[in-house]
PDB file of C-alpha atoms and ligand atoms in Angstrom:
ATOM      1  CA  MET A  11       9.955   5.401 -32.847  1.00 60.00           C
ATOM      2  CA  SER A  12      12.081   4.749 -29.709  1.00 72.00           C
ATOM      3  CA  LYS A  13      11.839   0.977 -28.455  1.00 91.00           C
ATOM      4  CA  HIS A  14       9.546   0.214 -25.789  1.00 97.00           C
ATOM      5  CA  LYS A  15      10.509   0.151 -21.916  1.00 98.00           C
ATOM      6  CA  ALA A  16       8.838  -1.860 -19.270  1.00 98.00           C
ATOM      7  CA  GLY A  17       9.600  -2.686 -15.788  1.00 98.00           C
ATOM      8  CA  PHE A  18       8.914  -3.520 -12.073  1.00 98.00           C
ATOM      9  CA  VAL A  19       9.541  -0.454  -9.889  1.00 98.00           C
ATOM     10  CA  ASN A  20       8.912  -1.427  -6.135  1.00 98.00           C
ATOM     11  CA  ILE A  21       8.439   0.839  -3.370  1.00 98.00           C
ATOM     12  CA  ILE A  22      10.083  -0.103  -0.082  1.00 97.00           C
ATOM     13  CA  GLY A  23      10.463   1.480   3.401  1.00 96.00           C
ATOM     14  CA  ASN A  24       9.756   1.829   6.919  1.00 95.00           C
ATOM     15  CA  PRO A  25       5.751   1.942   8.059  1.00 95.00           C
ATOM     16  CA  ASN A  26       4.062   5.283   7.447  1.00 96.00           C
ATOM     17  CA  VAL A  27       6.594   6.943   5.335  1.00 97.00           C
ATOM     18  CA  GLY A  28       4.485   7.636   2.190  1.00 98.00           C
ATOM     19  CA  LYS A  29       4.834   4.700  -0.243  1.00 98.00           C
ATOM     20  CA  SER A  30       1.208   4.248  -1.005  1.00 98.00           C
ATOM     21  CA  THR A  31       0.527   8.227  -1.404  1.00 98.00           C
ATOM     22  CA  LEU A  32       3.544   8.051  -3.627  1.00 98.00           C
ATOM     23  CA  MET A  33       2.167   5.249  -5.437  1.00 98.00           C
ATOM     24  CA  ASN A  34      -1.350   6.784  -5.883  1.00 97.00           C
ATOM     25  CA  ALA A  35       0.288  10.126  -7.090  1.00 98.00           C
ATOM     26  CA  PHE A  36       2.263   8.235  -9.904  1.00 98.00           C
ATOM     27  CA  VAL A  37      -0.595   6.191 -10.888  1.00 97.00           C
ATOM     28  CA  GLY A  38      -3.497   9.151 -10.440  1.00 95.00           C
ATOM     29  CA  GLU A  39      -5.854   6.846  -8.887  1.00 92.00           C
ATOM     30  CA  LYS A  40      -6.577   5.868  -5.431  1.00 93.00           C
ATOM     31  CA  LEU A  41      -5.341   2.303  -5.603  1.00 95.00           C
ATOM     32  CA  SER A  42      -3.880   1.904  -2.090  1.00 96.00           C
ATOM     33  CA  ILE A  43      -5.642   3.055   1.131  1.00 94.00           C
ATOM     34  CA  ILE A  44      -3.699   5.635   3.203  1.00 95.00           C
ATOM     35  CA  THR A  45      -3.995   6.756   6.718  1.00 94.00           C
ATOM     36  CA  SER A  46      -1.702   8.061   9.620  1.00 94.00           C
ATOM     37  CA  LYS A  47      -1.716   4.674  11.226  1.00 94.00           C
ATOM     38  CA  ALA A  48       1.454   2.451  10.709  1.00 93.00           C
ATOM     39  CA  GLN A  49       0.628  -1.000   8.932  1.00 94.00           C
ATOM     40  CA  THR A  50      -1.950   0.318   6.627  1.00 96.00           C
ATOM     41  CA  THR A  51      -0.735  -1.495   3.614  1.00 97.00           C
ATOM     42  CA  ARG A  52      -0.821  -5.419   4.153  1.00 97.00           C
ATOM     43  CA  HIS A  53      -0.504  -6.664   0.798  1.00 96.00           C
ATOM     44  CA  ARG A  54       1.677  -6.076  -2.506  1.00 96.00           C
ATOM     45  CA  ILE A  55      -0.168  -4.022  -4.657  1.00 97.00           C
ATOM     46  CA  LEU A  56       0.439  -3.358  -8.395  1.00 97.00           C
ATOM     47  CA  GLY A  57      -0.237   0.030  -9.960  1.00 97.00           C
ATOM     48  CA  ILE A  58       0.439   0.076 -13.536  1.00 98.00           C
ATOM     49  CA  VAL A  59       1.027   3.241 -15.540  1.00 98.00           C
ATOM     50  CA  ASN A  60       1.062   3.045 -19.431  1.00 97.00           C
ATOM     51  CA  GLY A  61       2.562   5.178 -21.874  1.00 96.00           C
ATOM     52  CA  ASP A  62       2.796   4.899 -25.560  1.00 95.00           C
ATOM     53  CA  ASP A  63       6.345   3.756 -25.434  1.00 96.00           C
ATOM     54  CA  PHE A  64       6.345   2.495 -21.681  1.00 98.00           C
ATOM     55  CA  GLN A  65       4.835   0.588 -19.036  1.00 98.00           C
ATOM     56  CA  MET A  66       5.848   1.285 -15.238  1.00 98.00           C
ATOM     57  CA  ILE A  67       4.780  -1.525 -13.088  1.00 98.00           C
ATOM     58  CA  LEU A  68       4.851   0.011  -9.601  1.00 98.00           C
ATOM     59  CA  SER A  69       4.395  -2.183  -6.438  1.00 98.00           C
ATOM     60  CA  ASP A  70       3.550  -0.850  -3.157  1.00 98.00           C
ATOM     61  CA  THR A  71       4.388  -2.913  -0.134  1.00 98.00           C
ATOM     62  CA  PRO A  72       3.770  -3.228   3.498  1.00 97.00           C
ATOM     63  CA  GLY A  73       6.264  -0.987   5.740  1.00 96.00           C
ATOM     64  CA  VAL A  74       9.476  -3.123   6.940  1.00 96.00           C
ATOM     65  CA  ILE A  75       8.649  -4.463  10.327  1.00 94.00           C
ATOM     66  CA  LYS A  76       9.732  -7.185  12.837  1.00 94.00           C
ATOM     67  CA  PRO A  77       7.165  -9.837  12.408  1.00 94.00           C
ATOM     68  CA  SER A  78       5.620 -11.116  15.700  1.00 93.00           C
ATOM     69  CA  TYR A  79       2.734 -12.909  14.323  1.00 94.00           C
ATOM     70  CA  GLY A  80       1.674 -15.009  10.978  1.00 94.00           C
ATOM     71  CA  LEU A  81      -0.023 -11.919   9.231  1.00 95.00           C
ATOM     72  CA  GLN A  82       3.050  -9.889   9.599  1.00 95.00           C
ATOM     73  CA  GLU A  83       5.433 -12.492   8.448  1.00 96.00           C
ATOM     74  CA  SER A  84       3.325 -13.005   5.370  1.00 96.00           C
ATOM     75  CA  MET A  85       3.588  -8.942   5.045  1.00 96.00           C
ATOM     76  CA  MET A  86       7.401  -9.100   5.233  1.00 96.00           C
ATOM     77  CA  ASP A  87       7.318 -12.054   2.548  1.00 96.00           C
ATOM     78  CA  PHE A  88       5.657  -9.648   0.094  1.00 96.00           C
ATOM     79  CA  VAL A  89       8.299  -7.048   0.844  1.00 96.00           C
ATOM     80  CA  LYS A  90      11.163  -9.594   0.224  1.00 96.00           C
ATOM     81  CA  SER A  91       9.343 -10.435  -3.164  1.00 96.00           C
ATOM     82  CA  ALA A  92       9.567  -7.075  -4.084  1.00 96.00           C
ATOM     83  CA  PHE A  93      13.337  -6.963  -3.886  1.00 96.00           C
ATOM     84  CA  GLU A  94      13.730 -10.105  -6.062  1.00 95.00           C
ATOM     85  CA  ASP A  95      11.841  -8.883  -9.259  1.00 96.00           C
ATOM     86  CA  ALA A  96      12.696  -5.378  -9.234  1.00 98.00           C
ATOM     87  CA  ASP A  97      14.149  -3.476 -12.178  1.00 98.00           C
ATOM     88  CA  VAL A  98      14.334  -0.210 -10.119  1.00 98.00           C
ATOM     89  CA  LEU A  99      14.003   0.067  -6.341  1.00 98.00           C
ATOM     90  CA  LEU A 100      12.539   3.068  -4.612  1.00 98.00           C
ATOM     91  CA  TYR A 101      13.618   3.122  -0.845  1.00 97.00           C
ATOM     92  CA  MET A 102      11.530   5.840   0.734  1.00 97.00           C
ATOM     93  CA  VAL A 103      12.457   7.538   3.977  1.00 97.00           C
ATOM     94  CA  GLU A 104      10.954  10.619   5.347  1.00 97.00           C
ATOM     95  CA  ILE A 105      12.452  13.552   7.163  1.00 96.00           C
ATOM     96  CA  GLY A 106      13.741  13.131  10.537  1.00 91.00           C
ATOM     97  CA  GLU A 107      13.808   9.345  10.684  1.00 88.00           C
ATOM     98  CA  LYS A 108      16.841   6.805  10.356  1.00 78.00           C
ATOM     99  CA  SER A 109      17.426   3.732   8.460  1.00 76.00           C
ATOM    100  CA  LEU A 110      15.476   0.355   8.211  1.00 74.00           C
ATOM    101  CA  LYS A 111      16.021  -1.745  11.312  1.00 78.00           C
ATOM    102  CA  ASP A 112      16.352  -4.650   8.975  1.00 85.00           C
ATOM    103  CA  GLU A 113      20.239  -5.664   8.449  1.00 88.00           C
ATOM    104  CA  GLN A 114      19.431  -7.824   5.874  1.00 90.00           C
ATOM    105  CA  PHE A 115      17.004  -5.302   3.554  1.00 92.00           C
ATOM    106  CA  ILE A 116      19.713  -2.669   4.156  1.00 93.00           C
ATOM    107  CA  ARG A 117      22.345  -4.915   2.810  1.00 94.00           C
ATOM    108  CA  LYS A 118      20.353  -5.714  -0.253  1.00 95.00           C
ATOM    109  CA  LEU A 119      19.596  -1.907  -0.863  1.00 95.00           C
ATOM    110  CA  LYS A 120      23.350  -1.074  -0.557  1.00 95.00           C
ATOM    111  CA  HIS A 121      24.581  -3.805  -2.978  1.00 95.00           C
ATOM    112  CA  SER A 122      21.727  -3.918  -5.361  1.00 96.00           C
ATOM    113  CA  GLU A 123      22.482  -4.683  -8.929  1.00 96.00           C
ATOM    114  CA  VAL A 124      19.576  -2.553 -10.097  1.00 98.00           C
ATOM    115  CA  PRO A 125      19.066   1.271  -9.594  1.00 98.00           C
ATOM    116  CA  VAL A 126      18.131   2.314  -6.060  1.00 98.00           C
ATOM    117  CA  LEU A 127      16.286   5.853  -5.794  1.00 98.00           C
ATOM    118  CA  LEU A 128      16.506   6.959  -2.425  1.00 98.00           C
ATOM    119  CA  LEU A 129      13.409   9.218  -1.942  1.00 98.00           C
ATOM    120  CA  LEU A 130      13.320  11.704   1.068  1.00 98.00           C
ATOM    121  CA  ASN A 131       9.637  12.086   1.536  1.00 98.00           C
ATOM    122  CA  LYS A 132       7.658  14.840   3.660  1.00 98.00           C
ATOM    123  CA  ILE A 133      10.079  17.499   2.809  1.00 98.00           C
ATOM    124  CA  ASP A 134       7.146  19.798   3.400  1.00 97.00           C
ATOM    125  CA  LYS A 135       8.076  19.371   7.054  1.00 96.00           C
ATOM    126  CA  ALA A 136      11.539  20.499   6.947  1.00 96.00           C
ATOM    127  CA  ASP A 137      13.244  23.777   6.556  1.00 96.00           C
ATOM    128  CA  GLN A 138      16.002  24.373   3.981  1.00 96.00           C
ATOM    129  CA  GLN A 139      19.108  23.632   6.634  1.00 97.00           C
ATOM    130  CA  LEU A 140      17.268  20.352   7.945  1.00 96.00           C
ATOM    131  CA  LEU A 141      16.618  19.359   4.444  1.00 96.00           C
ATOM    132  CA  GLU A 142      20.313  19.930   3.433  1.00 96.00           C
ATOM    133  CA  GLU A 143      21.632  17.943   6.471  1.00 95.00           C
ATOM    134  CA  GLN A 144      19.204  15.030   5.628  1.00 95.00           C
ATOM    135  CA  LEU A 145      20.380  14.920   2.018  1.00 96.00           C
ATOM    136  CA  GLN A 146      23.534  14.732   3.103  1.00 96.00           C
ATOM    137  CA  TYR A 147      23.213  12.070   5.611  1.00 95.00           C
ATOM    138  CA  TRP A 148      21.452   9.709   3.174  1.00 95.00           C
ATOM    139  CA  GLN A 149      23.783  10.165   0.429  1.00 96.00           C
ATOM    140  CA  GLN A 150      26.734   9.340   2.977  1.00 95.00           C
ATOM    141  CA  GLU A 151      24.695   6.075   4.200  1.00 93.00           C
ATOM    142  CA  PHE A 152      23.514   5.078   0.654  1.00 95.00           C
ATOM    143  CA  PRO A 153      26.585   6.140  -1.681  1.00 95.00           C
ATOM    144  CA  ASN A 154      25.213   4.146  -4.677  1.00 95.00           C
ATOM    145  CA  ALA A 155      21.715   5.550  -4.513  1.00 97.00           C
ATOM    146  CA  GLU A 156      20.225   8.499  -6.202  1.00 97.00           C
ATOM    147  CA  VAL A 157      18.911  10.642  -3.361  1.00 98.00           C
ATOM    148  CA  HIS A 158      15.838  12.907  -4.537  1.00 98.00           C
ATOM    149  CA  PRO A 159      13.821  15.079  -2.150  1.00 98.00           C
ATOM    150  CA  ILE A 160      10.139  14.852  -2.495  1.00 98.00           C
ATOM    151  CA  SER A 161       6.651  15.781  -1.080  1.00 98.00           C
ATOM    152  CA  ALA A 162       4.147  12.765  -2.216  1.00 98.00           C
ATOM    153  CA  LEU A 163       1.574  14.725  -0.701  1.00 98.00           C
ATOM    154  CA  ASN A 164       2.162  17.937  -2.115  1.00 97.00           C
ATOM    155  CA  ASN A 165       3.356  16.482  -5.624  1.00 97.00           C
ATOM    156  CA  PHE A 166       6.566  18.294  -5.164  1.00 97.00           C
ATOM    157  CA  ASN A 167       9.232  16.764  -7.307  1.00 98.00           C
ATOM    158  CA  VAL A 168       7.188  13.744  -7.892  1.00 98.00           C
ATOM    159  CA  LYS A 169       7.027  14.530 -11.941  1.00 98.00           C
ATOM    160  CA  GLU A 170      10.425  14.622 -12.146  1.00 98.00           C
ATOM    161  CA  VAL A 171      11.203  11.465 -10.245  1.00 98.00           C
ATOM    162  CA  PHE A 172       8.609   9.600 -12.571  1.00 98.00           C
ATOM    163  CA  ASN A 173      10.412  10.938 -15.659  1.00 98.00           C
ATOM    164  CA  ARG A 174      13.815   9.771 -14.040  1.00 98.00           C
ATOM    165  CA  ILE A 175      12.341   6.243 -13.632  1.00 98.00           C
ATOM    166  CA  VAL A 176      11.081   5.959 -16.935  1.00 98.00           C
ATOM    167  CA  HIS A 177      14.462   6.797 -18.080  1.00 97.00           C
ATOM    168  CA  LEU A 178      16.047   3.878 -16.058  1.00 98.00           C
ATOM    169  CA  LEU A 179      13.387   1.306 -17.405  1.00 98.00           C
ATOM    170  CA  PRO A 180      15.153  -1.608 -19.411  1.00 97.00           C
ATOM    171  CA  GLU A 181      13.789  -2.011 -22.910  1.00 97.00           C
ATOM    172  CA  ALA A 182      11.276  -4.677 -22.673  1.00 97.00           C
ATOM    173  CA  PRO A 183       7.549  -5.436 -24.133  1.00 97.00           C
ATOM    174  CA  PRO A 184       4.780  -4.707 -21.783  1.00 97.00           C
ATOM    175  CA  TYR A 185       4.134  -7.167 -19.206  1.00 97.00           C
ATOM    176  CA  PHE A 186       0.286  -6.382 -18.811  1.00 97.00           C
ATOM    177  CA  PRO A 187      -2.229  -5.415 -21.508  1.00 96.00           C
ATOM    178  CA  LYS A 188      -2.093  -1.521 -22.044  1.00 94.00           C
ATOM    179  CA  ASP A 189      -5.413  -0.905 -20.295  1.00 93.00           C
ATOM    180  CA  HIS A 190      -4.621  -2.679 -17.128  1.00 94.00           C
ATOM    181  CA  LEU A 191      -4.512  -0.344 -13.859  1.00 94.00           C
ATOM    182  CA  THR A 192      -3.573  -2.918 -11.366  1.00 96.00           C
ATOM    183  CA  ASP A 193      -3.440  -6.822 -10.669  1.00 94.00           C
ATOM    184  CA  LYS A 194      -5.790  -6.610  -7.999  1.00 94.00           C
ATOM    185  CA  PRO A 195      -9.583  -7.774  -8.417  1.00 94.00           C
ATOM    186  CA  GLU A 196     -12.798  -5.490  -7.475  1.00 95.00           C
ATOM    187  CA  ARG A 197     -13.238  -7.075  -4.315  1.00 96.00           C
ATOM    188  CA  PHE A 198      -9.892  -6.309  -3.146  1.00 96.00           C
ATOM    189  CA  PHE A 199     -10.524  -2.550  -3.558  1.00 97.00           C
ATOM    190  CA  VAL A 200     -13.975  -2.984  -1.459  1.00 98.00           C
ATOM    191  CA  ASN A 201     -11.962  -4.710   1.306  1.00 97.00           C
ATOM    192  CA  GLU A 202      -9.513  -2.013   1.338  1.00 97.00           C
ATOM    193  CA  THR A 203     -11.803   0.824   1.584  1.00 98.00           C
ATOM    194  CA  ILE A 204     -13.509  -0.786   4.374  1.00 98.00           C
ATOM    195  CA  ARG A 205     -10.389  -1.332   6.326  1.00 97.00           C
ATOM    196  CA  GLU A 206      -9.483   2.279   5.662  1.00 97.00           C
ATOM    197  CA  LYS A 207     -12.576   3.354   7.553  1.00 98.00           C
ATOM    198  CA  ILE A 208     -11.841   0.987  10.537  1.00 97.00           C
ATOM    199  CA  LEU A 209      -8.258   2.255  10.723  1.00 97.00           C
ATOM    200  CA  LYS A 210      -9.524   5.699  10.786  1.00 96.00           C
ATOM    201  CA  TYR A 211     -12.386   5.251  13.359  1.00 97.00           C
ATOM    202  CA  TYR A 212     -11.315   2.693  15.937  1.00 96.00           C
ATOM    203  CA  LYS A 213      -8.477   2.968  18.404  1.00 90.00           C
ATOM    204  CA  LYS A 214      -5.820   0.514  19.621  1.00 85.00           C
ATOM    205  CA  GLU A 215      -5.876  -2.867  18.365  1.00 91.00           C
ATOM    206  CA  ILE A 216      -9.210  -2.982  16.575  1.00 95.00           C
ATOM    207  CA  PRO A 217      -7.740  -2.115  13.021  1.00 96.00           C
ATOM    208  CA  TYR A 218      -5.186  -4.995  13.276  1.00 95.00           C
ATOM    209  CA  ALA A 219      -7.360  -7.349  14.597  1.00 96.00           C
ATOM    210  CA  VAL A 220      -9.800  -6.775  11.594  1.00 97.00           C
ATOM    211  CA  GLU A 221      -9.972  -8.589   8.164  1.00 97.00           C
ATOM    212  CA  ILE A 222     -12.578  -7.930   5.366  1.00 97.00           C
ATOM    213  CA  GLU A 223     -13.923 -10.544   2.846  1.00 96.00           C
ATOM    214  CA  THR A 224     -16.370  -9.602   0.436  1.00 97.00           C
ATOM    215  CA  GLU A 225     -18.853 -12.313  -0.160  1.00 96.00           C
ATOM    216  CA  GLU A 226     -21.153 -10.741  -2.995  1.00 97.00           C
ATOM    217  CA  PHE A 227     -20.194  -8.208  -5.760  1.00 98.00           C
ATOM    218  CA  LEU A 228     -23.229  -8.126  -8.100  1.00 97.00           C
ATOM    219  CA  GLU A 229     -23.061  -5.243 -10.653  1.00 96.00           C
ATOM    220  CA  ASP A 230     -25.776  -4.380 -13.283  1.00 96.00           C
ATOM    221  CA  ASP A 231     -26.322  -1.262 -15.280  1.00 95.00           C
ATOM    222  CA  LYS A 232     -27.412   0.873 -12.595  1.00 95.00           C
ATOM    223  CA  ILE A 233     -26.151  -0.433  -9.106  1.00 97.00           C
ATOM    224  CA  ILE A 234     -23.234  -2.666  -7.592  1.00 98.00           C
ATOM    225  CA  ARG A 235     -24.710  -4.763  -4.890  1.00 98.00           C
ATOM    226  CA  ILE A 236     -21.948  -5.720  -2.390  1.00 98.00           C
ATOM    227  CA  ARG A 237     -22.041  -7.822   0.734  1.00 98.00           C
ATOM    228  CA  SER A 238     -18.859  -8.006   2.952  1.00 98.00           C
ATOM    229  CA  VAL A 239     -18.040  -9.433   6.198  1.00 98.00           C
ATOM    230  CA  ILE A 240     -15.620  -7.814   8.630  1.00 98.00           C
ATOM    231  CA  MET A 241     -13.741 -10.576  10.568  1.00 97.00           C
ATOM    232  CA  VAL A 242     -12.453  -9.861  14.105  1.00 97.00           C
ATOM    233  CA  GLU A 243     -10.483 -12.053  16.287  1.00 95.00           C
ATOM    234  CA  ARG A 244     -12.528 -12.258  19.506  1.00 94.00           C
ATOM    235  CA  ASP A 245     -16.454 -11.633  20.652  1.00 94.00           C
ATOM    236  CA  SER A 246     -15.303  -8.581  22.612  1.00 94.00           C
ATOM    237  CA  GLN A 247     -13.934  -6.662  19.280  1.00 96.00           C
ATOM    238  CA  LYS A 248     -16.977  -7.682  17.568  1.00 96.00           C
ATOM    239  CA  GLY A 249     -19.159  -5.573  20.142  1.00 95.00           C
ATOM    240  CA  ILE A 250     -16.654  -2.494  19.914  1.00 96.00           C
ATOM    241  CA  LEU A 251     -16.997  -2.792  16.223  1.00 97.00           C
ATOM    242  CA  ILE A 252     -20.755  -2.604  16.173  1.00 97.00           C
ATOM    243  CA  GLY A 253     -21.063   0.022  18.784  1.00 95.00           C
ATOM    244  CA  HIS A 254     -24.018   1.170  20.766  1.00 94.00           C
ATOM    245  CA  LYS A 255     -26.888   0.566  18.854  1.00 95.00           C
ATOM    246  CA  GLY A 256     -24.817  -0.023  15.897  1.00 95.00           C
ATOM    247  CA  THR A 257     -23.920   3.444  15.365  1.00 96.00           C
ATOM    248  CA  ALA A 258     -20.326   2.775  14.877  1.00 97.00           C
ATOM    249  CA  LEU A 259     -20.714   0.114  11.998  1.00 97.00           C
ATOM    250  CA  LYS A 260     -23.144   2.431  10.452  1.00 97.00           C
ATOM    251  CA  LYS A 261     -20.744   5.177   9.909  1.00 98.00           C
ATOM    252  CA  VAL A 262     -18.243   2.500   8.522  1.00 98.00           C
ATOM    253  CA  GLY A 263     -20.898   1.535   6.011  1.00 98.00           C
ATOM    254  CA  VAL A 264     -22.164   5.032   4.936  1.00 98.00           C
ATOM    255  CA  GLN A 265     -18.543   6.274   4.441  1.00 98.00           C
ATOM    256  CA  SER A 266     -17.310   3.108   2.855  1.00 98.00           C
ATOM    257  CA  ARG A 267     -20.176   3.385   0.136  1.00 98.00           C
ATOM    258  CA  LYS A 268     -19.437   6.848  -0.343  1.00 98.00           C
ATOM    259  CA  ASP A 269     -15.984   6.189  -1.363  1.00 97.00           C
ATOM    260  CA  LEU A 270     -16.997   2.848  -3.343  1.00 97.00           C
ATOM    261  CA  GLU A 271     -19.498   5.039  -5.353  1.00 97.00           C
ATOM    262  CA  ALA A 272     -16.657   7.544  -6.597  1.00 95.00           C
ATOM    263  CA  PHE A 273     -14.121   4.428  -7.167  1.00 94.00           C
ATOM    264  CA  PHE A 274     -16.532   2.309  -9.196  1.00 95.00           C
ATOM    265  CA  ASP A 275     -18.409   5.447 -10.681  1.00 95.00           C
ATOM    266  CA  LYS A 276     -21.683   3.745  -9.951  1.00 97.00           C
ATOM    267  CA  GLN A 277     -24.476   3.700  -7.307  1.00 98.00           C
ATOM    268  CA  VAL A 278     -23.459   1.064  -4.680  1.00 98.00           C
ATOM    269  CA  HIS A 279     -25.540  -0.882  -2.073  1.00 98.00           C
ATOM    270  CA  LEU A 280     -23.516  -2.016   0.818  1.00 98.00           C
ATOM    271  CA  GLU A 281     -24.301  -4.568   3.429  1.00 98.00           C
ATOM    272  CA  LEU A 282     -21.876  -5.189   6.391  1.00 98.00           C
ATOM    273  CA  VAL A 283     -21.892  -8.161   8.444  1.00 97.00           C
ATOM    274  CA  VAL A 284     -19.251  -8.925  11.669  1.00 97.00           C
ATOM    275  CA  LYS A 285     -18.181 -12.143  12.502  1.00 97.00           C
ATOM    276  CA  VAL A 286     -15.830 -13.466  14.711  1.00 97.00           C
ATOM    277  CA  ALA A 287     -12.712 -15.763  13.091  1.00 95.00           C
ATOM    278  CA  LYS A 288     -10.588 -16.779  16.131  1.00 94.00           C
ATOM    279  CA  ASN A 289      -6.993 -15.711  15.955  1.00 92.00           C
ATOM    280  CA  TRP A 290      -6.888 -15.522  12.387  1.00 95.00           C
ATOM    281  CA  ARG A 291      -3.779 -13.312  12.105  1.00 94.00           C
ATOM    282  CA  SER A 292      -1.923 -16.422  13.575  1.00 94.00           C
ATOM    283  CA  ASP A 293      -3.709 -19.196  11.854  1.00 93.00           C
ATOM    284  CA  PRO A 294      -2.004 -20.315   8.438  1.00 92.00           C
ATOM    285  CA  ARG A 295      -5.143 -21.752   6.809  1.00 92.00           C
ATOM    286  CA  GLN A 296      -7.311 -18.588   7.894  1.00 92.00           C
ATOM    287  CA  LEU A 297      -4.370 -16.384   6.384  1.00 94.00           C
ATOM    288  CA  ARG A 298      -4.303 -18.231   3.063  1.00 92.00           C
ATOM    289  CA  ARG A 299      -8.123 -17.810   2.613  1.00 90.00           C
ATOM    290  CA  PHE A 300      -7.784 -14.177   2.922  1.00 91.00           C
ATOM    291  CA  GLY A 301      -4.856 -13.893   0.265  1.00 90.00           C
ATOM    292  CA  TYR A 302      -1.709 -13.864   2.644  1.00 91.00           C
ATOM    293  CA  GLN A 303       0.534 -16.208   1.038  1.00 74.00           C
ATOM    294  CA  SER A 304       3.951 -15.658  -0.610  1.00 53.00           C
TER     295      SER A 304
HETATM  296  N1  GTP B 408       3.441  15.889   5.661  1.00 60.94           N
HETATM  297  C1  GTP B 408       3.365  15.117   4.848  1.00 60.94           C
HETATM  298  N2  GTP B 408       2.784  13.787   4.886  1.00 60.94           N
HETATM  299  C2  GTP B 408       2.935  13.010   4.247  1.00 60.94           C
HETATM  300  C3  GTP B 408       3.547  12.886   2.792  1.00 60.94           C
HETATM  301  N3  GTP B 408       3.262  11.794   2.138  1.00 60.94           N
HETATM  302  C4  GTP B 408       2.572  10.760   2.991  1.00 60.94           C
HETATM  303  N4  GTP B 408       2.219  11.716   4.021  1.00 60.94           N
HETATM  304  C5  GTP B 408       1.247  11.200   5.274  1.00 60.94           C
HETATM  305  O1  GTP B 408       2.004   9.965   5.832  1.00 60.94           O
HETATM  306  C6  GTP B 408       0.906   9.175   6.448  1.00 60.94           C
HETATM  307  C7  GTP B 408       1.129   7.748   6.008  1.00 60.94           C
HETATM  308  O2  GTP B 408       1.081   7.672   4.406  1.00 60.94           O
HETATM  309  P1  GTP B 408       1.187   6.390   3.749  1.00 60.94           P
HETATM  310  O3  GTP B 408       1.077   6.556   2.120  1.00 60.94           O
HETATM  311  O4  GTP B 408      -0.245   5.783   4.176  1.00 60.94           O
HETATM  312  O5  GTP B 408       2.265   5.506   4.181  1.00 60.94           O
HETATM  313  P2  GTP B 408       2.752   4.318   3.939  1.00 60.94           P
HETATM  314  O6  GTP B 408       4.152   4.275   3.997  1.00 60.94           O
HETATM  315  O7  GTP B 408       2.134   3.821   2.785  1.00 60.94           O
HETATM  316  O8  GTP B 408       2.397   3.481   5.146  1.00 60.94           O
HETATM  317  P3  GTP B 408       2.239   1.655   5.568  1.00 60.94           P
HETATM  318  O9  GTP B 408       1.357   1.265   4.446  1.00 60.94           O
HETATM  319  O10 GTP B 408       1.773   1.768   7.058  1.00 60.94           O
HETATM  320  O11 GTP B 408       3.672   1.547   5.625  1.00 60.94           O
HETATM  321  C8  GTP B 408      -0.570   9.768   5.778  1.00 60.94           C
HETATM  322  O12 GTP B 408      -0.971  10.494   6.816  1.00 60.94           O
HETATM  323  C9  GTP B 408      -0.013  10.707   4.619  1.00 60.94           C
HETATM  324  O13 GTP B 408      -1.134  11.755   4.476  1.00 60.94           O
HETATM  325  C10 GTP B 408       4.187  14.262   2.476  1.00 60.94           C
HETATM  326  O14 GTP B 408       4.703  14.467   1.573  1.00 60.94           O
HETATM  327  N5  GTP B 408       4.221  15.069   3.457  1.00 60.94           N
HETATM  328 MG1   MG B 409       1.077   2.082   2.674  1.00 60.94          MG
END
């Protein structure tokens, strides 16, 4: 039998390029939430793919931005940590975009000691000519990277890239038990499922001012009883979130419950409460409490 391979494969790129879509496609589960809005992912989320003779530990990370408040600084710390322990780096770009604006990250990618795969995503949006131009452009920009065109959404070239990454993994014993799918607890996925609905249904600043904390997660044979608090930064946001006669919040609850029942494969009872946690995005103590620490 061949030797066992294992390693950390960390996905990095601008917001909204499709990092979470790719991780979910590799893992075959909806571990990361996906929306059309930038800054959907706020944490570093591990997705573990186990084979007989390999373990691929993928990291989905927040899109690279210039931080302007504490939450975003912490998000960028997660990205930095993903540079530090990578065995393979996946730098994702999308059709029509230019490189990262962060010079330091670019330098790290250009001078990386571990293999860098530059994944040109969303090629379903390009014709052949544009695709060839873009492939040439990225290969010139990152001469040391392997450039691969993909469509994470349509599963185009995803399996081939996956096999290529397995090939690049170093020889190592597994880092996690072989039945583990992620490093995050069940409550994290509850929080994220609710936050996804808020990203989808509310406009402007609301999704960015929201954090979820699941206070109760009680599971028995038949049902999971969940109580989650939606935190907003100001009183005015609380009113918007709840909506006229509570209809807006109701929609969040119903859709979240449906998704959670599919995720946990069990009946779910979900209670949602809205509270104000003044300026939590800039408050180091509150950020720590919500798991934003590097
Ligand atoms: N057309 C097309 N859209 C895609 C593809 N991959 C992802 N998308 C869409 O791009 C949007 C962003 O996808 P995400 O996976 O959330 O992107 P992300 O890079 O994780 O974004 P952040 O977490 O905000 O940094 C979603 O609307 C996806 O459906 C693709 O291959 N083709
Ligand atoms: Mg994401």
